[in-house]
Coordinates of C-alpha atoms and ligand atoms in Angstrom, one line a residue:
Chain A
X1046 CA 13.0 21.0 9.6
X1047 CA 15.0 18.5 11.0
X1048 CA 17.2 21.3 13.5
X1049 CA 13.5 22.9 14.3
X1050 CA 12.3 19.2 16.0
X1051 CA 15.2 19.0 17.6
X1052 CA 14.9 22.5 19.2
X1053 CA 11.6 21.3 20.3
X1054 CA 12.8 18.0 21.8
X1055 CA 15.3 20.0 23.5
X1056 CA 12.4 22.5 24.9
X1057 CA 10.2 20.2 25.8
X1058 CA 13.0 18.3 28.1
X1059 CA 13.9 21.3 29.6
X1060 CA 10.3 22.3 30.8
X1061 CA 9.7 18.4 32.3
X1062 CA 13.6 19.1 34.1
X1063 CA 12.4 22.1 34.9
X1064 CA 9.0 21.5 36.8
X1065 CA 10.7 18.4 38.1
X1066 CA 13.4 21.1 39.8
X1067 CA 10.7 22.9 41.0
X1068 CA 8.3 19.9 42.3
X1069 CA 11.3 18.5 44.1
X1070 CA 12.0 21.9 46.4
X1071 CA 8.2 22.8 46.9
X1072 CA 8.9 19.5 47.5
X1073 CA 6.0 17.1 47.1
X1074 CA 6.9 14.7 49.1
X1075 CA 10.3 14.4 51.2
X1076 CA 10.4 10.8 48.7
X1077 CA 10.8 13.3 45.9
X1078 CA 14.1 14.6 45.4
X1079 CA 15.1 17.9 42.8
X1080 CA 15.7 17.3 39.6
X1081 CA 19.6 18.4 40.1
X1082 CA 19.9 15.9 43.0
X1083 CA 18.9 12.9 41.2
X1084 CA 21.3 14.1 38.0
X1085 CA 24.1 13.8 40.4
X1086 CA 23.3 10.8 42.4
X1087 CA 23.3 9.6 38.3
X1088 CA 26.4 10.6 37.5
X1089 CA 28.1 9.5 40.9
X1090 CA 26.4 5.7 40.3
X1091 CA 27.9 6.2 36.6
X1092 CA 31.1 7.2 37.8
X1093 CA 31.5 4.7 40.4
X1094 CA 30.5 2.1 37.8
X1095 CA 27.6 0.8 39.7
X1096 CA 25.4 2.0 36.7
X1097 CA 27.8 -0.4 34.3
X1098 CA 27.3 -3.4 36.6
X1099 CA 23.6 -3.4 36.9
X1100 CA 23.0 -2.4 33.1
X1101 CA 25.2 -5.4 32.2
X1102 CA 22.4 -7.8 34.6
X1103 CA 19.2 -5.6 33.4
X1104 CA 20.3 -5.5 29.8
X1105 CA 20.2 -9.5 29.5
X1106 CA 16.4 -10.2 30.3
X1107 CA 15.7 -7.5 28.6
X1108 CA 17.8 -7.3 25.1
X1109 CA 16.9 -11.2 24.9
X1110 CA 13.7 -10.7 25.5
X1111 CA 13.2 -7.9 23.3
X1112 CA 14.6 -9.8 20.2
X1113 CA 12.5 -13.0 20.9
X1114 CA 9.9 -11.0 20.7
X1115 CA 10.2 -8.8 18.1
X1116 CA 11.7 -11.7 15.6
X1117 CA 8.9 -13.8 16.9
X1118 CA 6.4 -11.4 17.2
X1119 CA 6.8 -10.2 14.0
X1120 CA 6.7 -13.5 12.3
X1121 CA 3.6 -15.3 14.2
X1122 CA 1.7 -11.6 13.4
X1123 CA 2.6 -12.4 10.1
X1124 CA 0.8 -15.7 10.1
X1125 CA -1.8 -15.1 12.0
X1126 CA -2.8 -12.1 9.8
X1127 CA -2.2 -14.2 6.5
X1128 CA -4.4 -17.4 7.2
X1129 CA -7.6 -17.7 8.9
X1130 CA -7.0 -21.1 10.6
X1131 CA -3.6 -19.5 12.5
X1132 CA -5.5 -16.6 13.6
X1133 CA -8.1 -18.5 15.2
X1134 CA -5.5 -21.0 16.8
X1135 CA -2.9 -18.0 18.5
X1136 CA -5.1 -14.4 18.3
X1137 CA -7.1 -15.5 21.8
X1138 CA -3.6 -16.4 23.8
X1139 CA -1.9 -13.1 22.7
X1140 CA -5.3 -11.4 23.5
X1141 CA -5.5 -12.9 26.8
X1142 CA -1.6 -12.2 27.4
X1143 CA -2.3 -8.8 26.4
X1144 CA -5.3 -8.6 29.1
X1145 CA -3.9 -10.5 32.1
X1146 CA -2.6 -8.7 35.2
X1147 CA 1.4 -9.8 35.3
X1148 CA 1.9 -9.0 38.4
X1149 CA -0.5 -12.2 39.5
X1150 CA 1.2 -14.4 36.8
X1151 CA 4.7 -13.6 38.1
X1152 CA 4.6 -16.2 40.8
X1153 CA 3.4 -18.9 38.6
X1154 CA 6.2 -18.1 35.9
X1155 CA 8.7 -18.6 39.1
X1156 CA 6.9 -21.5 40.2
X1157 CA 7.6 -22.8 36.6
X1158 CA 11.1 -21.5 35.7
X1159 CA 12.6 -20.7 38.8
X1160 CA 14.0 -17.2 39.9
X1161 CA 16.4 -16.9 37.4
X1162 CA 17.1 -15.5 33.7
X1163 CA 14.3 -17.5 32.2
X1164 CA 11.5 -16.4 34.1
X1165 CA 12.8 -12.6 33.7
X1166 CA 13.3 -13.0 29.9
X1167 CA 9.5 -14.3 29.5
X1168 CA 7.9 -11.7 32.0
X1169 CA 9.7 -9.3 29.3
X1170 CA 8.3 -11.5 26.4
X1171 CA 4.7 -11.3 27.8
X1172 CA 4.8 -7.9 28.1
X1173 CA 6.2 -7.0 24.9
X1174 CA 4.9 -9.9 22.6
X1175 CA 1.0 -8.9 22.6
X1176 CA 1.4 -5.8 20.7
X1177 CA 3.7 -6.9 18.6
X1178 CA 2.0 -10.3 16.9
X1179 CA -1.9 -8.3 17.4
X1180 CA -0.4 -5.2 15.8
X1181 CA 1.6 -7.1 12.5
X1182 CA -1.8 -9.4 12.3
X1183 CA -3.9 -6.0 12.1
X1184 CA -1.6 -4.5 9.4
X1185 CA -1.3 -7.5 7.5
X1186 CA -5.1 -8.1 7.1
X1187 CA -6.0 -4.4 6.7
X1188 CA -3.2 -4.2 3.4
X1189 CA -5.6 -2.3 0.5
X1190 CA -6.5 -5.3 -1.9
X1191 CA -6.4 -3.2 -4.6
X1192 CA -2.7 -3.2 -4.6
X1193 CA -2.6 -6.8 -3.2
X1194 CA -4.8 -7.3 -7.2
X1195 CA -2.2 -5.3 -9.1
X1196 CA 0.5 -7.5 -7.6
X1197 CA -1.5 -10.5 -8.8
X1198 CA -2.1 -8.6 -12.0
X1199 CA 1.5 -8.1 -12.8
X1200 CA 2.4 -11.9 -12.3
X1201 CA 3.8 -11.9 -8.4
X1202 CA 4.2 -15.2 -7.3
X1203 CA 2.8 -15.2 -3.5
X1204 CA 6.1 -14.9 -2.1
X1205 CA 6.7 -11.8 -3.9
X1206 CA 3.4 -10.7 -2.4
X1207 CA 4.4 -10.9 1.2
X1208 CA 7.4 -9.4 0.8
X1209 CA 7.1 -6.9 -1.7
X1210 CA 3.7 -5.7 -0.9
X1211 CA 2.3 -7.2 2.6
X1212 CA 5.3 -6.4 4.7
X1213 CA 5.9 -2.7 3.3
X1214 CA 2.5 -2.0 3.3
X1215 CA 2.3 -2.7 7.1
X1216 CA 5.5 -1.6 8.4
X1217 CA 4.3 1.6 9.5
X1218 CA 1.9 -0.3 12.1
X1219 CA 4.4 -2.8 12.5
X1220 CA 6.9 -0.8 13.7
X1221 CA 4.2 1.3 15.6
X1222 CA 3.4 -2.1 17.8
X1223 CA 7.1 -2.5 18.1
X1224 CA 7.6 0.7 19.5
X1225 CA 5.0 0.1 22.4
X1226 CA 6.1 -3.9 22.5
X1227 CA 9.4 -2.4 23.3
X1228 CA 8.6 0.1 25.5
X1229 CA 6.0 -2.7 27.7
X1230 CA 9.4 -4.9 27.4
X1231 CA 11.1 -2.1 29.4
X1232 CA 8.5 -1.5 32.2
X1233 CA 8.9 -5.7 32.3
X1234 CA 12.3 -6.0 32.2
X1235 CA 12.1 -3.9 36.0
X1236 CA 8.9 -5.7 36.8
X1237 CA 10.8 -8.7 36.8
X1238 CA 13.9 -7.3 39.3
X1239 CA 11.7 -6.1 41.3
X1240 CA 8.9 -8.9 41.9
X1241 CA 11.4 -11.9 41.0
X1242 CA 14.9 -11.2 42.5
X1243 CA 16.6 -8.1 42.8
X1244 CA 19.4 -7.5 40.4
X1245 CA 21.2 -4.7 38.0
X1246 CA 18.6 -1.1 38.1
X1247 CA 15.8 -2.6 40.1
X1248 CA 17.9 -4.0 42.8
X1249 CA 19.7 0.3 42.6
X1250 CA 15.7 1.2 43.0
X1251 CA 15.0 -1.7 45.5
X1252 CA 18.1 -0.8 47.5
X1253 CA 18.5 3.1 47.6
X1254 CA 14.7 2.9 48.7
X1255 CA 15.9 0.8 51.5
X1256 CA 17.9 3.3 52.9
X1257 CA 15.8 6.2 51.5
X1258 CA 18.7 7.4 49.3
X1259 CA 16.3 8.4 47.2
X1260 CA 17.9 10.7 44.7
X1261 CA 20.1 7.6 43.4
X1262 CA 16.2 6.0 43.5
X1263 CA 15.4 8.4 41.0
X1264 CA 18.6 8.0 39.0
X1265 CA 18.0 4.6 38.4
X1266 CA 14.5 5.4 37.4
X1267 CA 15.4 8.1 35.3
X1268 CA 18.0 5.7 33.6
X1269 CA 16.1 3.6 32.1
X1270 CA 13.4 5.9 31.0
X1271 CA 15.7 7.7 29.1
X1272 CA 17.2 4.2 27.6
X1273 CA 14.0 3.4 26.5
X1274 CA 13.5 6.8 24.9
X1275 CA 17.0 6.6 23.0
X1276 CA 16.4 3.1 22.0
X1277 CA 12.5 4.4 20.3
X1278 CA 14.2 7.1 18.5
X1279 CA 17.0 4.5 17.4
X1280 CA 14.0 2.7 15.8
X1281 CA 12.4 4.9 14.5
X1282 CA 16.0 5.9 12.5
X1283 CA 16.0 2.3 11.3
X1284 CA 12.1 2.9 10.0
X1285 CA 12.8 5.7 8.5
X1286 CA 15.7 4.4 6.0
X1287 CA 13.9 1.1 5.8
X1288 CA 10.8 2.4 4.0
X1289 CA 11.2 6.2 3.1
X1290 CA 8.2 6.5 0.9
X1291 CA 5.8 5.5 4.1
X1292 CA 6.7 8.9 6.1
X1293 CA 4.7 11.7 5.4
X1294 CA 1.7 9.9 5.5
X1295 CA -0.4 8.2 3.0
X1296 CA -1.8 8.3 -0.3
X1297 CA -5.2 8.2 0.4
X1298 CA -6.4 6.6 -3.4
Chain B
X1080 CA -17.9 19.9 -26.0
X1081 CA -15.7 22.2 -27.5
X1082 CA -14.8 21.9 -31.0
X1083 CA -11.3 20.7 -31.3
X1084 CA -8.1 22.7 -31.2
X1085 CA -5.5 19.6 -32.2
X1086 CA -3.3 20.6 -34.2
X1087 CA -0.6 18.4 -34.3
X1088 CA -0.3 16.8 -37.7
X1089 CA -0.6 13.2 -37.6
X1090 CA -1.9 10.5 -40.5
X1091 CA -5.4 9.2 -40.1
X1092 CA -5.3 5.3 -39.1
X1093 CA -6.1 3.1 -42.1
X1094 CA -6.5 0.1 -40.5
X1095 CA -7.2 -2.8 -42.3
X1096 CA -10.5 -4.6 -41.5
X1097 CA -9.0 -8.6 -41.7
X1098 CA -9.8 -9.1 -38.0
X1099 CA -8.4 -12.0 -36.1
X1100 CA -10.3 -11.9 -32.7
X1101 CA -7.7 -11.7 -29.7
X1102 CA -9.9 -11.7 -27.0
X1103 CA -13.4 -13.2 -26.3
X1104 CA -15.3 -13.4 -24.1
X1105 CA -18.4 -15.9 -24.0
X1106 CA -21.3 -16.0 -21.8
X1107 CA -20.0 -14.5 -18.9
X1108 CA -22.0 -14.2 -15.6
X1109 CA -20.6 -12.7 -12.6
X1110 CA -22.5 -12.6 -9.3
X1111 CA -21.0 -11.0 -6.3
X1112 CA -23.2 -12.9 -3.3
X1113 CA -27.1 -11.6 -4.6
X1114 CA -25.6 -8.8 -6.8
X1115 CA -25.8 -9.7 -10.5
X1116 CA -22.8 -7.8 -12.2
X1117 CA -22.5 -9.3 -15.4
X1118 CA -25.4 -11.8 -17.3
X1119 CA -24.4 -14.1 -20.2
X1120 CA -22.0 -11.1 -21.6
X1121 CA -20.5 -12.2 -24.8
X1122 CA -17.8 -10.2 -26.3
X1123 CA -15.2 -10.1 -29.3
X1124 CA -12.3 -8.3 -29.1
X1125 CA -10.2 -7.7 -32.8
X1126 CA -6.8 -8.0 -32.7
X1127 CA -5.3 -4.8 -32.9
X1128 CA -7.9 -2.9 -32.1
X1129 CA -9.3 -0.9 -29.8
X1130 CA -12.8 -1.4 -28.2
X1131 CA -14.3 0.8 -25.8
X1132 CA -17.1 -0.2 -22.8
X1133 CA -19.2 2.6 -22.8
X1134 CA -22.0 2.2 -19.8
X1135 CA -23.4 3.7 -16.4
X1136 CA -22.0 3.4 -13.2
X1137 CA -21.9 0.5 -11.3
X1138 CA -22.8 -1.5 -14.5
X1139 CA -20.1 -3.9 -13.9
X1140 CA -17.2 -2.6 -16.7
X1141 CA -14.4 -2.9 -13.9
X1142 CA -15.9 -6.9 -12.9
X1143 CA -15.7 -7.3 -16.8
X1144 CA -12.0 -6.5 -17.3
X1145 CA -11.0 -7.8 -14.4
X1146 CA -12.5 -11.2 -15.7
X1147 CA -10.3 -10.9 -18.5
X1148 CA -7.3 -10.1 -16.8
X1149 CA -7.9 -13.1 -14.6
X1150 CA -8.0 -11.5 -11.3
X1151 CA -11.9 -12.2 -10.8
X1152 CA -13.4 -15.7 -11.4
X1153 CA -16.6 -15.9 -13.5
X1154 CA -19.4 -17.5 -12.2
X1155 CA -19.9 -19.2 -15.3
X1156 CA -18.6 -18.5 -18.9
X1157 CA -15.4 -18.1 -20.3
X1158 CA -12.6 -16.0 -21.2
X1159 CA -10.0 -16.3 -24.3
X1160 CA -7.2 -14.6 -24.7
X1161 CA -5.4 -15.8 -28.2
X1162 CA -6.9 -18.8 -28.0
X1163 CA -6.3 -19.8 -24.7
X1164 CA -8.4 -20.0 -21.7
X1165 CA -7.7 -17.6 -19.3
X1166 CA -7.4 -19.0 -15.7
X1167 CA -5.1 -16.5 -14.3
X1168 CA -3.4 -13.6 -14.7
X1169 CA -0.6 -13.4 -17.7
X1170 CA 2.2 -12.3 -19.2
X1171 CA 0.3 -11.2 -22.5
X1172 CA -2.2 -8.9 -20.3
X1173 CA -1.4 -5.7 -18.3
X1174 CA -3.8 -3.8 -16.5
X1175 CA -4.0 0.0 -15.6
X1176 CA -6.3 0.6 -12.5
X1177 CA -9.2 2.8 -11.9
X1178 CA -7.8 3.6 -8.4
X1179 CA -4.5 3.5 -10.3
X1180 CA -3.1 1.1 -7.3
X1181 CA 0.6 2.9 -7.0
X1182 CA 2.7 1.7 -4.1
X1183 CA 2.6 4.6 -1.5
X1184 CA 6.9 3.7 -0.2
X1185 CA 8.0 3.3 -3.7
X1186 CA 9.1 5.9 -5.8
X1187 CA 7.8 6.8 -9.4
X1188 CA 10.4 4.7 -11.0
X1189 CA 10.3 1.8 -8.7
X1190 CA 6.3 1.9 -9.7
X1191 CA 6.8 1.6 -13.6
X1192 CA 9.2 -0.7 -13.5
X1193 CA 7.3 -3.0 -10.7
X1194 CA 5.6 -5.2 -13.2
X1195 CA 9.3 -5.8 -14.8
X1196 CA 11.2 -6.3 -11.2
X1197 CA 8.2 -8.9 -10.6
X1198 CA 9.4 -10.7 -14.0
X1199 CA 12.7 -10.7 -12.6
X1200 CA 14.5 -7.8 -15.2
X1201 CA 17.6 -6.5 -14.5
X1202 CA 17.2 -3.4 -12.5
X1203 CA 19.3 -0.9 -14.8
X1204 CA 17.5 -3.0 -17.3
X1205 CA 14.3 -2.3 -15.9
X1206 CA 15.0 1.5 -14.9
X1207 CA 16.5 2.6 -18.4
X1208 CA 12.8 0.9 -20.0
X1209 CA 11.0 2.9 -17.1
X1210 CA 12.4 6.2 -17.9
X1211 CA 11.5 5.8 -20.9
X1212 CA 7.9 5.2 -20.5
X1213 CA 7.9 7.8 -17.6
X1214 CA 9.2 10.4 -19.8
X1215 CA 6.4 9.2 -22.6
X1216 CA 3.8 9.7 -20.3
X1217 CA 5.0 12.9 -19.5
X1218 CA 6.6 12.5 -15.9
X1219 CA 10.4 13.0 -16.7
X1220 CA 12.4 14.6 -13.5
X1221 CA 9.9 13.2 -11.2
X1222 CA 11.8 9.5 -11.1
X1223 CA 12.3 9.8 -7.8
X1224 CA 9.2 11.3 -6.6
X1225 CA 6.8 9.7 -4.3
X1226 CA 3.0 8.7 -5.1
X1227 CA 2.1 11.3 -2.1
X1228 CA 4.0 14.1 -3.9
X1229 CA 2.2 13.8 -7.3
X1230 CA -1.0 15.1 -8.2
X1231 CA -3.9 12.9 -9.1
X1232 CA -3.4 13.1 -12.8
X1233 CA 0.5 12.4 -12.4
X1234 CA -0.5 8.9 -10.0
X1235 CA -2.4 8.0 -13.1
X1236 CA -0.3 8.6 -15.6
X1237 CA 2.4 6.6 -13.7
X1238 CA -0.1 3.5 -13.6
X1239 CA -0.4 4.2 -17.4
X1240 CA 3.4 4.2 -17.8
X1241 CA 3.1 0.7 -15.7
X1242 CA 1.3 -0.6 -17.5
X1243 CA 3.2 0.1 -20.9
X1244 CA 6.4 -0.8 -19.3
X1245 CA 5.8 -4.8 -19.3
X1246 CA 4.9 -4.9 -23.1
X1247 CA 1.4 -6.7 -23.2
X1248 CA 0.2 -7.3 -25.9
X1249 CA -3.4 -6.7 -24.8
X1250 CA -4.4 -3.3 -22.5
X1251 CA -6.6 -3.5 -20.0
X1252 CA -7.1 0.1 -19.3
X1253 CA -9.6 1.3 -16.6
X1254 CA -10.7 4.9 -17.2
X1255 CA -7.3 5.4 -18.0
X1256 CA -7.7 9.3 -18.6
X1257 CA -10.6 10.1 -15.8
X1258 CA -8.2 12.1 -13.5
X1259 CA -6.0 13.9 -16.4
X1260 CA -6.8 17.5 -17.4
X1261 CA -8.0 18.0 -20.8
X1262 CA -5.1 19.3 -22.3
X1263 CA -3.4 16.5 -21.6
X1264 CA -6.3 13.8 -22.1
X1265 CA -6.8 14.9 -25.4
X1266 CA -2.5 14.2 -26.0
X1267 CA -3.1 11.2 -24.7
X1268 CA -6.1 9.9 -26.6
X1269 CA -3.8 11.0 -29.5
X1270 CA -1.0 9.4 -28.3
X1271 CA -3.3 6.4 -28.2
X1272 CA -4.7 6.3 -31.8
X1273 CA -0.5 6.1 -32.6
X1274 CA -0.2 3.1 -30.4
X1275 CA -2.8 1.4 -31.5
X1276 CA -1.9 2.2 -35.4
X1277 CA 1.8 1.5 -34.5
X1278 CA 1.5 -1.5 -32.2
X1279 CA -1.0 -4.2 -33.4
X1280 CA -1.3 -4.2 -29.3
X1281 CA -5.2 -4.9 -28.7
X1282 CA -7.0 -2.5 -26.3
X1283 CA -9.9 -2.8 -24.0
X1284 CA -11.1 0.6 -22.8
X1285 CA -13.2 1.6 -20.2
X1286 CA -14.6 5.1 -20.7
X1287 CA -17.3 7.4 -19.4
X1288 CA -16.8 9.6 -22.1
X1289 CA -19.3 9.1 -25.0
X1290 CA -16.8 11.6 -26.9
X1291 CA -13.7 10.1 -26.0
X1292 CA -15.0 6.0 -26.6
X1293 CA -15.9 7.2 -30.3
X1294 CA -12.9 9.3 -30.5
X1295 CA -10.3 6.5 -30.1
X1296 CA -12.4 3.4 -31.0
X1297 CA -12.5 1.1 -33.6
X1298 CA -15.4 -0.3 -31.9
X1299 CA -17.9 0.7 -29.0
X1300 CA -19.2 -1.9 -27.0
X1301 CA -22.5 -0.1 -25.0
X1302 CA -23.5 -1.8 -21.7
X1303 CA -27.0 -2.0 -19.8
X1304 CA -26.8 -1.9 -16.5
X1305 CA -26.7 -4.5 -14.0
X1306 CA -26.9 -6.7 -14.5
X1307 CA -24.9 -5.8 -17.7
X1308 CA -25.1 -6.8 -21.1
X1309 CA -23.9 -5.5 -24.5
X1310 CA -26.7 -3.8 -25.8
X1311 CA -25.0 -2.4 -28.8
X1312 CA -21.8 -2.6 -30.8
X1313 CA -21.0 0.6 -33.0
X1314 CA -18.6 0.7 -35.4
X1315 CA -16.7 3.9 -36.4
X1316 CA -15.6 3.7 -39.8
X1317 CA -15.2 6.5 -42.2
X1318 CA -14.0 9.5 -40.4
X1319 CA -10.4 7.0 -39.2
X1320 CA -9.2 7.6 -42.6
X1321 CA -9.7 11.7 -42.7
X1322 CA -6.6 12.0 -40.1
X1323 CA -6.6 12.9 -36.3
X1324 CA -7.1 16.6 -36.8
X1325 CA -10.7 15.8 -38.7
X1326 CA -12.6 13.4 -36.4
X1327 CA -14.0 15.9 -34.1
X1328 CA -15.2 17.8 -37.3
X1329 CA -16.6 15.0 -38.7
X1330 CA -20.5 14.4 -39.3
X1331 CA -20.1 11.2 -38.3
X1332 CA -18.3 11.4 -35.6
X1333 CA -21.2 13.5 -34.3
X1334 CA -23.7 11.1 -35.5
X1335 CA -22.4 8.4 -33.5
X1336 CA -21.7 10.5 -30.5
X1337 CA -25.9 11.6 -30.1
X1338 CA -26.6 8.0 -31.0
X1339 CA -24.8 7.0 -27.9
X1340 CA -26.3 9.5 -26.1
X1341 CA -29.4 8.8 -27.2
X1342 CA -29.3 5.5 -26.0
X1343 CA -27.6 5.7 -22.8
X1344 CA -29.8 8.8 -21.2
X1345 CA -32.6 6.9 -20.7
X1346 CA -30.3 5.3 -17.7
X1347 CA -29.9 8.4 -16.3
X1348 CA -32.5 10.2 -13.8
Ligands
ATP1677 N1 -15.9 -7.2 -4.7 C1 -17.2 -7.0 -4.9 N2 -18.1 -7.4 -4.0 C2 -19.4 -7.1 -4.1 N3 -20.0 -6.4 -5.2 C3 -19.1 -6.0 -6.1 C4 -17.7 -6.2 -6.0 N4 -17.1 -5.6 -7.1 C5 -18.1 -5.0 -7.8 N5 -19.3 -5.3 -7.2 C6 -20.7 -4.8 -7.7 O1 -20.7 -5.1 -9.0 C7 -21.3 -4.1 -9.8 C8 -20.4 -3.7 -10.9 O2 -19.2 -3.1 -10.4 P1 -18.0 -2.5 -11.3 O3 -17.0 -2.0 -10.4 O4 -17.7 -3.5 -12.3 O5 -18.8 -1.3 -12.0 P2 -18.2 -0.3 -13.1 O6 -19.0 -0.5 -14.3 O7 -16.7 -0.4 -13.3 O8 -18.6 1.1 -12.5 P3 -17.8 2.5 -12.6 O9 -18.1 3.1 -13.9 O10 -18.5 3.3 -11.5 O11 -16.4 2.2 -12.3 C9 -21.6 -2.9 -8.8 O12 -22.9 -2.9 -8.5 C10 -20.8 -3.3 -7.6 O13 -21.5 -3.0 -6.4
MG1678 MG1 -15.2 0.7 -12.7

């Protein structure tokens, strides 16, 4: 089972690779380099410990971020989806975060916070956060009542309720909002180098464009796609030992 | 129905008829916005007994026992549960659900003994009173099993074993045996008749079997429907005393199941 997915996985990179070989020598566009070429170009910038360097910038807006809004997502979706008054007070701002173009609220976050960690950390926070606290609010309100009334029946207090019956109940959409919080988090954490100030992978993809070195472009691209990907599979690990009983799908009565 | 094939041996119940009243119920009403479920439904409930509802669909049995387990409010009336007024749920009532609420992430023994790890038991505590339960119901080697990997019949029986687990002394059993196979219903109702003889618990059944409600009743409560009220009360009485084997032979047994019948198929089309 488990060595059968993995064969897939495995497959299924090697066809992408392998069509990305082949797009880059038709080639597409001379901005398009092989699949090969941007591997090395990868490897050089890892070797050279250029990859270390920017990580260790691009990794701050974005691990911060990514916790503040996971912890806090997490807990205002839990709120919001357990009392009426806090869902009318904070469901329209995460609705409207969700909606608004951040590329046009960029220069009034640096207008407010300055170019520097801050502003990255929140334009990571706003495109993570949405998901999170609208997804947690969802699950919360949408846990069966009949199991919410045999909690009650067998003497929980309310505490025991949330934790014992809400929160499990809802962790599979939970973690399914983390999952694309943390991917949008990702796409904002480069957003952020490259509209606020260049630094760590987008100032690589800022840079190598520049000088239309564009394999290490790619590399830097390709980097951080594939961090992203690690990091979902990481959670979905943690999920997994978390609440074993939820995988396989539901029981339907 | 076919005519029995118990043959496990097993002394009739001769219960004596000195009847305290555990549970009562008195006037109840229960509206659900313009729907009418219950109307000025007064019940008694002997102590130690076990009374069946016994109505159609929809009639509002599930509202009713949820009333007495204090998870619905009535509109008006009241509920007493050895003498006290019930205004919540409690320790002395346990419920076993219709739609047998199971939680989907825990496994079977984690399910039995929830109502004890929500009254803050031990957990080997808990787990070794679990098993136990779990193997009475008939579930032994599927501890660790998940709700998803049981049949329907299992999942019930687990919300059965729940149920027992917490030691109520009052039942509140929702068609406890709907999704069971017959075989093993017909174990069960047995299994029931010893509890009842064995644990002066009281039991409130909920049944669309005519058969089984007189089967394993001391008394029958018969429901109109919405919005409901007890239109009859029957009382088996001879055929406890001629031992488990004999009911399902007995003339009055049969009586009292075409009686029921008789009265209830004018509800259906
Ligand atoms: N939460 C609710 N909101 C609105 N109406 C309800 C609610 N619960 C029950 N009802 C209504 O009350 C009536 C009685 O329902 P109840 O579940 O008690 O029936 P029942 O006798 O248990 O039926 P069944 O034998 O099919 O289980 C039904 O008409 C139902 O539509
Ligand atoms: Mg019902």
């Amino acid at each position: 089972m488990m060595k059968r997915s993995l064969t897939l996985k495995i497959l299924s990179a090697a066809i992408l690779f392998g069509a990305w070989e082949i797009a880059g020598h038709i080639p597409v566009s001379f901005a398009f380099p092989t699949f090969h070429e941007s591997i090395g170009a990868l490897f050089r910038m890892i070797g050279d410990g250029t990859m270390l360097k920017a990580y260790a910038e691009t990794l701050k807006p974005l691990a911060a971020g990514i916790a503040i809004s996971a912890f806090l997502g997490i807990a205002i979706g839990l709120w919001v989806g357990l009392s009426r008054f806090f869902d009318w007070l904070f469901s329209p701002i995460f609705i409207v975060m969700q909606a608004a173009p951040l590329a046009a609220l960029i220069p009034l976050l640096v207008l407010a916070y300055g170019i520097g960690l801050t502003s990255k950390i929140l334009v990571v926070c706003i495109m993570a956060m949405p998901v999170i606290v609208l997804n947690t609010a969802g699950a919360v309100r949408n846990t069966p009542d009949s199991i919410k009334e045999m909690g009650r029946a067998y003497l929980a207090t309310d505490l025991d309720i949330i934790l014992k019956i809400i929160i499990p109940a809802a962790s599979p959409v939970i973690f399914a909002g983390l999952r694309l919080g943390i991917s949008a988090g990702f796409i904002g954490a480069i957003l952020a180098e490259l509209k606020i100030t260049p630094t760590g992978v987008g100032d690589i993809i800022t840079y190598s464009r520049s000088i239309a070195d564009y394999p290490s472009m790619y590399a830097a691209i390709f980097s951080i796609i594939l961090l992203a990907v690690l990091f979902l599979n990481l959670l979905e690990r943690i999920e997994a030992v978390l609440f074993k009983g939820n995988q396989r799908g539901y029981v339907s009565d | 129905m076919s005519p029995t094939s118990a043959t496990e041996a097993g002394s009739g119940a001769d219960r004596d008829t000195a009847t305290e009243i555990a549970v009562s119920t008195r006037k109840i009403s229960k509206n659900f916005g313009d729907v009418e479920a219950l109307n000025d439904l007064s019940l008694e409930f002997p102590r130690g007994q076990l009374t069946s509802l016994l109505g159609p669909s929809g009639c509002g049995k599930t509202t009713l026992l949820k009333i007495i387990a204090g998870l619905l409010e009535p509109t008006s009336g009241d509920v007493e549960v050895n003498g006290r007024k019930v205004t919540g749920p409690g320790p002395d009532r346990a419920f076993v659900f219709q739609d047998f609420a199971l939680l989907p992430w825990a496994s079977v023994i984690r399910n039995v003994a929830f109502g004890l790890e929500l009254r803050g038991v031990a957990r080997s505590e808990r787990e070794a009173v679990a098993e136990d339960y779990i193997r009475q119901v008939g579930l032994a080697s599927f501890e660790k099993a998940y709700p998803h990997e049981l049949s329907g019949g299992m999942r019930q029986r687990v919300g059965l074993a729940r149920a027992l687990a917490v030691d109520a002394k009052v039942l509140l059993m929702d068609e406890p045996f709907s999704a069971v196979d017959e075989q093993t219903r017909r174990k069960f109702q047995e299994d029931l008749l010893g509890l009842v003889q064995d644990q002066r618990k009281t039991f409130i059944f909920v049944t669309h079997s005519i058969e089984e409600a007189v089967y394993v009743s001391d008394q029958v409560a018969i429901l109109l429907p919405r919005p409901s009220r007890v239109s009859e009360i029957i009382r088996p009485s001879s055929f406890r005393g001629k031992g488990i084997d004999n009911i399902r032979r007995d003339s009055e047994y049969l009586d009292i199941v075409d009686e029921i019948w008789a009265s209830l198929r004018r509800y259906v089309e």
